[in-house]
């Protein structure tokens, strides 16, 4: 069962984000709190959205897709940027990851969005194979950049 996240799902979502950070060997970088995610998802003007996967209604949250809107000047339309897609190891193989990303595709098509984008670590072979099987195309001609920490502060102070 795939559904939009509710405020009651926030602790489970935060737990899944930490599980994903652990899997990606970056647990030390994760600082998300329940309060932050709740405000982002359910505050007065939400900019972040989430779907959860359960085996059945009322069951344990086994996976999630956390996303936000992006925009393409080339197409003149919004798209979805999938920040996190994660399914607990014990629930993999049940089709939950595919169901979550399928729901995002439906969301995009229903709203006239032209694409769904995400990033994957280059060593994450199982995920790359999963995305390839969906028909997704790697965007290897683009190099991602990130400005954070001291470099961000220094630039902002100019």
XYZ file of C-alpha atoms in Angstrom:
158
model
C 0.000 0.000 0.000
C 1.368 3.400 -1.033
C -0.096 6.573 0.435
C 0.802 10.170 1.218
C 2.591 10.553 4.515
C 0.680 11.875 7.510
C 2.011 13.694 10.589
C 1.915 10.386 12.461
C 4.457 8.972 9.972
C 7.154 11.540 10.771
C 9.095 9.452 13.336
C 9.138 6.474 10.953
C 10.251 8.703 8.065
C 13.083 10.176 10.113
C 14.146 6.651 11.039
C 14.178 5.646 7.371
C 16.278 8.694 6.474
C 18.834 7.673 9.105
C 18.764 4.086 7.801
C 19.446 5.415 4.303
C 22.289 7.614 5.569
C 23.799 4.555 7.238
C 23.473 2.540 4.010
C 25.139 5.374 2.085
C 28.029 5.426 4.575
C 27.193 8.967 5.668
C 25.315 8.530 8.945
C 27.595 11.122 10.564
C 26.253 13.760 8.142
C 22.578 13.171 8.970
C 21.097 15.597 11.502
C 17.380 15.536 10.610
C 14.943 15.864 13.510
C 11.284 14.948 13.769
C 10.487 18.635 14.275
C 12.326 19.693 11.108
C 10.683 17.087 8.911
C 7.246 17.748 10.394
C 7.592 21.479 9.671
C 8.814 20.792 6.125
C 6.030 18.352 5.293
C 3.100 19.791 7.232
C 3.896 23.426 8.004
C 1.825 26.333 6.670
C 3.474 26.301 3.216
C 4.956 22.825 2.602
C 7.802 22.557 0.114
C 8.588 18.883 0.740
C 6.281 15.915 0.232
C 6.416 12.233 1.084
C 4.783 8.926 0.310
C 5.083 5.860 2.493
C 4.907 2.166 1.704
C 3.218 -0.359 3.956
C 2.449 -4.023 3.510
C -1.178 -3.284 4.434
C -3.231 -0.418 5.840
C -2.332 0.281 9.430
C 0.881 -1.716 9.152
C 4.465 -0.688 9.753
C 5.992 1.900 7.403
C 8.483 -0.126 5.355
C 9.658 2.465 2.851
C 9.357 6.039 1.697
C 9.799 8.501 -1.107
C 10.605 12.055 0.006
C 10.473 14.628 -2.766
C 10.008 18.246 -3.778
C 9.228 20.185 -6.922
C 11.929 21.417 -9.236
C 11.536 23.456 -12.425
C 12.877 23.198 -15.941
C 13.261 26.375 -17.916
C 13.679 24.215 -21.016
C 10.254 22.599 -20.704
C 8.597 25.454 -18.812
C 7.160 22.996 -16.302
C 7.754 21.684 -12.843
C 9.158 18.261 -12.202
C 9.678 16.093 -9.184
C 13.055 15.750 -7.536
C 13.198 12.531 -5.552
C 15.421 13.299 -2.576
C 15.150 9.904 -0.878
C 13.790 6.545 -1.939
C 14.311 3.870 0.672
C 12.840 0.499 1.547
C 13.892 -1.432 4.642
C 16.157 -4.377 3.749
C 13.689 -6.940 5.098
C 10.968 -5.555 2.790
C 13.009 -5.456 -0.411
C 11.773 -7.686 -3.195
C 8.108 -6.981 -2.370
C 7.821 -4.333 -5.101
C 7.543 -1.418 -2.674
C 10.349 0.632 -4.253
C 8.798 0.228 -7.683
C 5.375 1.090 -6.282
C 6.733 4.258 -4.651
C 8.450 5.504 -7.801
C 5.395 4.536 -9.870
C 3.285 6.718 -7.590
C 5.665 9.631 -8.202
C 5.359 9.059 -11.952
C 1.567 9.186 -11.582
C 1.869 12.373 -9.528
C 4.026 13.937 -12.232
C 1.753 12.966 -15.111
C -1.435 14.010 -13.270
C 0.024 17.476 -12.604
C 1.573 18.050 -16.026
C 5.129 17.716 -14.742
C 7.540 16.548 -17.414
C 10.103 14.565 -15.436
C 11.196 12.891 -12.234
C 14.861 13.369 -11.325
C 17.104 11.899 -8.634
C 20.726 11.123 -7.882
C 22.347 7.808 -7.047
C 25.802 7.113 -5.663
C 28.044 5.641 -8.355
C 28.903 2.610 -6.187
C 25.257 1.722 -5.484
C 24.957 -1.031 -8.086
C 21.670 -2.536 -6.804
C 19.923 0.835 -7.065
C 21.451 1.602 -10.467
C 20.228 -1.758 -11.783
C 16.769 -1.069 -10.321
C 16.592 2.358 -11.983
C 17.861 0.989 -15.289
C 15.132 -1.683 -15.192
C 12.526 1.070 -14.810
C 13.730 2.673 -18.030
C 15.387 5.639 -16.312
C 18.403 7.189 -18.012
C 21.565 8.186 -16.175
C 22.475 11.831 -16.656
C 26.204 11.239 -16.753
C 26.932 14.293 -18.877
C 26.080 16.492 -15.879
C 28.287 16.917 -12.833
C 26.555 17.757 -9.582
C 27.925 20.548 -7.436
C 27.171 21.471 -3.850
C 28.012 24.585 -1.854
C 27.901 24.000 1.919
C 29.530 24.825 5.231
C 32.324 27.354 5.333
C 32.387 27.849 1.555
C 28.672 28.717 1.585
C 29.108 31.122 4.493
C 32.146 32.749 2.909
C 30.396 33.312 -0.407
C 27.274 34.684 1.270
C 29.421 37.190 3.187
C 30.864 38.726 0.010
